Amino acid sequence: MLKGSALMLALCVPEVSSWIICDGDIDPEWIESLNSVLDDNRLLTMPSGERIQFGPNVNFVFETHDLSCASPATISRMGMIFLSDEDTDVSALVKSWLKGQPDECRSNLENWMGDYFHRGLDWVLKQNDLVVETSLVGTVLNGLSHLSGVTERGQFVVSLIRGLGGNLNLKSRQDFAKEVLVWARESPPDPRKPLDTYFDPESGRLCVYTLERPDGLSLEELTHTHTLPVIQTPDMQRGLHCFSHWLSSQHRQPFILVGPEGCGKGMLLRYAFSRLRSTQVAVVHCSAQTSSRHVLQKLSQTCLLLSSNTGRAYRPKHCENLVLYLKDINLPKPDKWGTSNLIAFLQQVHTTLQYSTVHYNTLQFSILQYSTIQSCSTAQLSSHTCTHARTHTLTLALFSSYPDREQLQTIYSAYLQPVLQRSLGSQAAWASTGKTHQLAGSLVQVYEQVKAKFTVDDHSHYLFTPCVLTQWVLSLLRYDLSAGNCNITDSVLEVVAYEAKRLFRDRLVSSKDIHSFDNILSSVIRGDWGSDALDNMTDGFYVTWGASEGGGVMAPGQSLPPHGKSLGRLDFADLRQVIHKGAVLYGRDNRELDLLLFWEVCHFVSRVDRVLSRPGGSLLLAGRSGVGRRTATCLVSHMHGYTLYTPKISRGYSLKHFNNDLKNVMQLAGLDGQQVVLLLEDYQFVHPAFLEMVNSLLSSGQSHINNYTNGIHNV
C-alpha cells in the first residue's frame, strides 16, 4: 500500500505539499522499514530491492493510540502531539451535534442538554463503572445516539438514561436512572424498577414495561433451538428499544452488544433483525482464526461488487440494506504485537466507509446500506485485549444482563406448556397453567441455587447459564412423561430430576459437590411438591433402547429427530442385557470387547447414549486413563449405526492434515448424509490451532473450511 502511495506522489510536482497518513496500530513489522524515510535520506527501500526517493514536499502523519511497540529509533525521528481526554471540549462536540438537529426541536434540546446531559455525563465519568472500555468522546456519542429528534421532555429523560447509561453495569445503571429522574422531577410508574420506564408518545406520559404473555406456543415453534420464540418480558422489551433506534434506517450506526454468557443477546438480535424491512443479515461467527479475509468472503457471498463514479462499491444482492453481524468479536487472536487484523479492518471501514486492496484499489460501503453489529460476552471482554478504547469509540455500546427470577419463570412456563401438553394433554391436573408455572418455578429455583453454589472460581467448567434451563425444558420432549408410574406427578418429577442430574450433576467433580447438588434437588422437589420421587430412581436408566420407538440403528441418510431419539426407562438387568448384545455385534464387525458390565459401566453408557442420540450432541469426557471412555463411545456409536471417525496421528501430522480430516468428516455428514461421531482425544491436539478450530465448530457449527452440519457429533 505504501509503495502505491509513493509512486502516486512521485508524479506530483515538488511545489505541491503531500501527506501520507498512516492510521492504526504501530508495530515493528512495518514501521522499522520507514526509519530511512523519516531521516535525512528520505529513501524507501522495498523488499524487492527497489528504491523510492521522497522529496521534501512529502510528509508522514502517524495516528495511533499506543506506542508501546515502537522503538526509540522510530520515535526519535518524528515530532509528537499527545491528545488526551482532558483536551476534549465536550461543549463544542455537543454544539456541533445540535446544529444537525431539526429546527423545531433544536431549542428544547439545547435547554435540556444544559440542564441534564452535562450533569449526567459528569455522574457517569465519576462513577467509572463502564462495561466496555471507551474514551470520553465514545461516552458522549453513546449518550447523544438516543437524543436525535427528541421533542418531549419525558422522552429526553428516558433517552438520556438509555444513552449514557447503556454502557454501565446494571447496578450503576439503576442508580443513574434514579438520579436523572430526580433531577428532572419525573415520577416513574414503578419506583422499584426505574429502568423499565419508557415514554409513550400517544399519551405523552412515562409508562412501565409489562409482561406480554404469549397466547399459547405450539410445539412446532420449539422444533429448532436456534429459532425459539421470544417471550416479551420487560428486560427483552427494554433491550430491544435500546438498540432498535440504532438499527433504523434514519439513525443506523454500528454498535456492540455485551453481556454474560447465555443472557439472550443472540436471540434478542435475531428478533430485532426479523422486524427490519428489506434487510439481509450476514452472520460471521468469529473464532481465533477469523480475519478480514473471512469478512470479505461473507460480503462477496451476500453483495454485488458494482462500479460507480466514485469507484467500486458493495451493494446487497437481494434487498436494500445489509447488516453485518459479528458474533463473539473478541475471539480473533491478535498477533505478537497485540494487533488484530479483523479489528483493524473494521476500524478502517467504520472510519472511512471504505478499504483498500493490495492492488491499490478502493472498495466502498454505502452508509445507508451497511452497518455492523458486534456481540461478545463479558468474560471474553475481560480476557482478551485485541479491542481497545479507540475501537469502541467508533461503535456504540449496550450492556445486557440476565433476566431476574420472575421473568425466567415466566419464560420457561411458556416453553413448558406445549412440552407437557404433548404427553399429558389428557391429564386434567396438568391442563391448567398453575401446575406448569409451579414446575417452571422449581426448575428456576434449582438453577439459581446450583449457580450460586458452584462457580467458575471452583472449576472453569462450572458455568451455568439460562441456556441450561432451555436444554432442560426441551429435553423433556424425549420422554414419555405419563409412563412408568401410576402417579402422574411423580412420573413427571422423576423425569425432571433425571434430566437435572444429567445437566448439572454430571459436570460436578468431587463427591462433596455431588452430595451438595443432591441435597439441593431433593429439597426443592420435596419443598415444592411434597414428593419422594427421587427415592425411586436408584435402579432406573433412561436410554434410547428403552423407548417404544426410535431406538434402533439409523438408516443411511436418515436424520435424527429435532430434539433427539426418544428415551425410555430400563432397569439394570435389562440395560445390561442390551449392552451385552451390542458388544457381541461390535466384536463381530470390529474387535472383541473385553467388557465387564457392572453398574457403573451401564450408567456411563446410558449417559453417552443420551447425548449422542440428539442432533449435534457433544461430550467432553474428562477422567483418568483406562476408565473406558473410548470403549463406551465406540460401542454406543456402533449400536446406533453411526460412523466413527478419529484422526490418525503420525510424526508429521500438521494443521493441514487436521483440516483434511475435518473436511472428510464434513463430507460424510453433509454430502453423504451419514450420522458421524468425531472422536478427538487429548494426544491428538498436537497444535494449539486444533483446539481453536474445535471451539469454533462447537460454538457456531462453522469452520473456515465448510459448514459443520448437525450430523456430526463431537466427543
Coordinates of C-alpha atoms in Angstrom, one line a residue, residues 318-608:
H318 CA -31.4 -9.3 -2.8
C319 CA -32.5 -6.3 -0.7
E320 CA -31.8 -2.7 0.1
N321 CA -29.9 -3.0 3.3
L322 CA -27.2 -5.2 4.7
V323 CA -26.4 -5.9 8.4
L324 CA -23.0 -7.5 9.1
Y325 CA -23.4 -9.4 12.4
L326 CA -20.0 -10.3 14.0
K327 CA -20.7 -12.8 16.8
D328 CA -18.0 -13.1 19.6
I329 CA -16.0 -10.3 18.2
N330 CA -13.3 -10.7 20.9
L331 CA -12.3 -14.2 19.9
P332 CA -10.0 -13.3 16.9
K333 CA -6.4 -13.9 18.1
P334 CA -4.1 -10.9 18.0
D335 CA -0.6 -11.1 16.6
K336 CA 2.6 -10.9 18.8
W337 CA 2.4 -7.1 18.8
G338 CA -1.2 -7.1 20.1
T339 CA -2.9 -6.1 16.8
S340 CA -6.0 -7.9 15.5
N341 CA -6.3 -7.9 11.7
L342 CA -10.1 -8.0 11.9
I343 CA -10.4 -5.2 14.4
A344 CA -8.0 -3.0 12.3
F345 CA -10.1 -3.7 9.2
L346 CA -13.4 -2.8 10.9
Q347 CA -11.8 0.3 12.3
Q348 CA -10.9 1.4 8.8
V349 CA -14.3 0.6 7.4
H350 CA -16.1 2.4 10.3
T351 CA -13.9 5.5 9.9
T352 CA -13.9 5.9 6.1
L353 CA -16.7 3.5 4.9
Q354 CA -14.1 2.0 2.5
Y355 CA -11.0 -0.1 2.5
S356 CA -8.1 -0.5 0.1
T357 CA -7.0 -3.7 -1.6
V358 CA -3.5 -5.0 -2.2
H359 CA -3.9 -3.8 -5.8
Y360 CA -4.3 -0.2 -4.6
N361 CA -8.0 -0.1 -5.5
T362 CA -10.6 1.3 -3.1
L363 CA -13.8 -0.6 -2.3
Q364 CA -16.6 1.4 -0.7
F365 CA -19.6 0.8 1.5
S366 CA -22.7 2.9 1.2
I367 CA -23.6 4.4 4.7
L368 CA -27.3 3.9 4.1
Q369 CA -26.9 0.3 3.1
Y370 CA -24.3 -1.1 5.5
S371 CA -24.0 -1.4 9.3
T372 CA -22.1 -3.7 11.6
I373 CA -23.4 -5.3 14.8
Q374 CA -20.9 -6.9 17.2
S375 CA -21.6 -9.1 20.2
C376 CA -19.4 -10.7 22.9
S377 CA -19.7 -11.9 26.5
T378 CA -18.3 -10.0 29.4
A379 CA -16.0 -12.9 30.2
Q380 CA -14.5 -12.6 26.7
L381 CA -14.3 -8.8 27.0
S382 CA -12.2 -9.1 30.2
S383 CA -9.9 -11.9 28.9
H384 CA -9.0 -10.5 25.5
T385 CA -7.1 -7.3 24.7
C386 CA -7.3 -7.1 20.9
T387 CA -10.0 -4.4 21.1
H388 CA -9.3 -1.1 22.8
A389 CA -10.9 2.2 23.7
R390 CA -10.2 3.7 20.3
T391 CA -12.1 1.0 18.5
H392 CA -15.0 1.2 20.9
T393 CA -15.2 5.0 20.3
L394 CA -16.3 4.2 16.8
T395 CA -19.1 1.8 18.0
L396 CA -21.9 2.4 20.4
A397 CA -22.2 0.0 23.3
L398 CA -25.0 -1.6 25.2
F399 CA -24.8 -4.0 28.2
S400 CA -27.3 -6.8 28.6
S401 CA -27.8 -8.8 31.8
Y402 CA -29.6 -12.0 32.9
P403 CA -33.3 -11.9 33.4
D404 CA -34.5 -12.0 37.0
R405 CA -36.1 -15.0 38.6
E406 CA -39.7 -13.8 37.9
Q407 CA -39.0 -13.4 34.2
L408 CA -37.2 -16.7 34.0
Q409 CA -40.1 -18.4 35.5
T410 CA -42.5 -16.7 33.0
I411 CA -40.3 -17.6 30.0
Y412 CA -39.9 -21.3 30.9
S413 CA -43.5 -21.6 32.0
A414 CA -44.5 -20.6 28.4
Y415 CA -42.0 -23.1 27.0
L416 CA -43.2 -25.9 29.3
Q417 CA -46.8 -25.6 28.4
P418 CA -46.6 -27.2 24.9
V419 CA -44.0 -29.7 26.1
L420 CA -46.2 -31.0 28.9
Q421 CA -49.3 -30.9 26.8
R422 CA -47.8 -33.3 24.3
S423 CA -47.5 -36.1 26.8
L424 CA -50.1 -35.0 29.4
G425 CA -52.8 -33.5 27.3
S426 CA -55.4 -35.8 28.7
Q427 CA -54.4 -35.2 32.3
A428 CA -56.8 -32.7 33.9
A429 CA -54.4 -31.9 36.8
W430 CA -51.8 -30.7 34.3
A431 CA -54.1 -28.9 31.9
S432 CA -54.1 -25.7 33.9
T433 CA -51.3 -23.2 33.7
G434 CA -50.9 -23.3 37.5
K435 CA -49.0 -26.7 37.6
T436 CA -46.9 -25.6 34.6
H437 CA -46.0 -22.3 36.3
Q438 CA -45.2 -24.2 39.6
L439 CA -42.9 -26.6 37.7
A440 CA -41.1 -23.7 36.0
G441 CA -40.5 -22.2 39.4
S442 CA -39.0 -25.4 40.7
L443 CA -36.6 -25.5 37.7
V444 CA -35.6 -21.9 38.1
Q445 CA -35.0 -22.4 41.8
V446 CA -32.7 -25.4 41.3
Y447 CA -30.8 -23.5 38.6
E448 CA -30.3 -20.4 40.8
Q449 CA -29.2 -22.5 43.8
V450 CA -26.7 -24.5 41.7
K451 CA -25.4 -21.4 40.0
A452 CA -24.8 -19.7 43.4
K453 CA -23.2 -22.9 44.9
F454 CA -20.9 -23.9 42.1
T455 CA -19.0 -21.1 40.3
V456 CA -16.1 -20.8 37.8
D457 CA -13.9 -19.9 40.7
D458 CA -14.1 -23.6 41.8
H459 CA -13.7 -25.1 38.4
S460 CA -13.7 -23.4 35.0
H461 CA -16.5 -25.6 33.6
Y462 CA -18.9 -24.7 36.4
L463 CA -20.6 -22.3 34.2
F464 CA -24.4 -22.5 34.4
T465 CA -26.5 -20.1 32.3
P466 CA -30.2 -19.9 31.3
C467 CA -29.2 -22.0 28.2
V468 CA -29.1 -25.0 30.6
L469 CA -32.7 -24.2 31.6
T470 CA -33.7 -24.2 27.9
Q471 CA -32.0 -27.6 27.4
W472 CA -33.7 -28.9 30.5
V473 CA -37.2 -28.0 29.2
L474 CA -36.7 -29.1 25.6
S475 CA -35.1 -32.4 26.6
L476 CA -38.4 -33.4 28.3
L477 CA -39.8 -33.9 24.7
R478 CA -37.7 -37.1 24.5
Y479 CA -39.6 -38.7 27.4
D480 CA -43.0 -40.3 27.9
L481 CA -44.0 -38.3 31.0
S482 CA -47.0 -40.5 31.7
A483 CA -45.3 -43.9 31.7
G484 CA -43.7 -45.9 34.4
N485 CA -45.7 -44.6 37.4
C486 CA -49.3 -44.7 38.5
N487 CA -48.9 -41.2 40.0
I488 CA -48.5 -38.8 37.0
T489 CA -46.9 -36.1 39.1
D490 CA -44.3 -38.4 40.5
S491 CA -43.6 -39.7 36.9
V492 CA -43.1 -36.1 35.7
L493 CA -40.9 -35.2 38.6
E494 CA -38.8 -38.4 38.2
V495 CA -38.0 -37.4 34.6
V496 CA -37.3 -33.8 35.5
A497 CA -34.9 -34.9 38.3
Y498 CA -33.2 -37.4 36.0
E499 CA -32.6 -34.7 33.3
A500 CA -31.4 -32.3 36.0
K501 CA -28.8 -34.8 37.1
R502 CA -27.5 -35.2 33.6
L503 CA -27.3 -31.4 33.0
F504 CA -25.9 -30.4 36.4
R505 CA -24.6 -33.4 38.4
D506 CA -22.5 -34.9 35.6
R507 CA -20.4 -31.7 35.5
L508 CA -19.5 -31.8 39.2
V509 CA -16.1 -33.1 40.1
S510 CA -15.9 -34.1 43.8
S511 CA -18.2 -36.3 45.8
K512 CA -18.8 -33.4 48.1
D513 CA -20.2 -31.3 45.2
I514 CA -22.3 -34.2 44.1
H515 CA -23.8 -34.6 47.5
S516 CA -24.5 -30.9 47.8
F517 CA -26.3 -31.0 44.4
D518 CA -28.4 -34.0 45.5
N519 CA -29.5 -32.1 48.6
I520 CA -30.5 -29.0 46.5
L521 CA -32.5 -31.1 44.1
S522 CA -34.2 -33.1 46.8
S523 CA -35.1 -30.1 49.0
V524 CA -36.7 -28.3 46.0
I525 CA -38.7 -31.3 44.9
R526 CA -39.9 -32.1 48.4
G527 CA -40.5 -28.4 49.3
D528 CA -42.5 -27.5 46.2
W529 CA -44.2 -30.8 45.6
G530 CA -44.1 -32.9 48.8
S531 CA -42.9 -35.9 46.7
D532 CA -40.4 -38.6 47.3
A533 CA -40.0 -39.5 43.6
L534 CA -36.2 -39.2 43.9
D535 CA -36.1 -42.3 46.1
N536 CA -37.3 -44.5 43.2
M537 CA -34.5 -43.5 40.8
T538 CA -31.6 -45.6 42.0
D539 CA -32.1 -48.6 39.6
G540 CA -33.5 -46.8 36.5
F541 CA -31.8 -45.7 33.4
Y542 CA -33.4 -43.7 30.6
V543 CA -31.9 -44.8 27.3
T544 CA -33.0 -44.9 23.6
W545 CA -33.2 -48.7 23.7
G546 CA -35.9 -48.5 26.3
A547 CA -38.2 -46.3 24.2
S548 CA -41.2 -47.9 22.4
E549 CA -39.9 -46.5 19.1
G550 CA -36.9 -44.8 17.5
G551 CA -34.2 -46.6 19.5
G552 CA -32.8 -48.8 16.7
V553 CA -30.0 -48.4 14.2
M554 CA -30.1 -45.4 11.9
A555 CA -30.7 -46.0 8.2
P556 CA -28.3 -44.3 5.8
G557 CA -29.3 -40.8 5.1
Q558 CA -31.9 -40.7 8.0
S559 CA -31.9 -37.6 10.1
L560 CA -32.3 -37.6 13.9
P561 CA -35.5 -36.1 15.4
P562 CA -35.1 -32.4 16.2
H563 CA -34.7 -33.0 19.9
G564 CA -33.1 -36.4 19.7
K565 CA -34.3 -40.0 19.8
S566 CA -37.0 -40.9 22.4
L567 CA -35.8 -42.2 25.8
G568 CA -37.4 -44.9 27.8
R569 CA -36.7 -46.5 31.2
L570 CA -34.8 -49.7 31.7
D571 CA -33.7 -51.3 34.9
F572 CA -30.1 -52.5 35.4
A573 CA -30.7 -56.1 34.3
D574 CA -32.4 -55.2 31.1
L575 CA -29.9 -52.5 30.2
R576 CA -27.0 -54.9 30.9
Q577 CA -28.5 -57.4 28.5
V578 CA -29.0 -54.8 25.7
I579 CA -25.4 -53.6 26.1
H580 CA -24.1 -57.2 26.1
K581 CA -25.8 -57.8 22.8
G582 CA -24.4 -54.6 21.4
A583 CA -20.9 -55.6 22.5
V584 CA -21.2 -59.0 20.8
L585 CA -22.2 -57.4 17.5
Y586 CA -19.4 -54.8 17.8
G587 CA -16.9 -57.7 18.3
R588 CA -18.1 -59.3 15.1
D589 CA -17.7 -56.2 13.0
N590 CA -14.6 -54.6 14.6
R591 CA -12.7 -56.1 17.6
E592 CA -13.8 -58.1 20.6
L593 CA -14.5 -56.0 23.7
D594 CA -13.4 -57.4 26.9
L595 CA -16.1 -55.5 28.8
L596 CA -17.3 -56.3 32.3
L597 CA -20.8 -54.9 32.7
F598 CA -21.2 -53.8 36.2
W599 CA -23.5 -50.9 37.3
E600 CA -21.0 -48.0 36.8
V601 CA -20.3 -49.1 33.2
C602 CA -24.0 -49.3 32.3
H603 CA -24.6 -45.9 33.9
F604 CA -21.8 -44.4 31.9
V605 CA -23.0 -46.0 28.6
S606 CA -26.5 -44.6 29.3
R607 CA -25.2 -41.1 29.7
V608 CA -23.2 -41.4 26.4

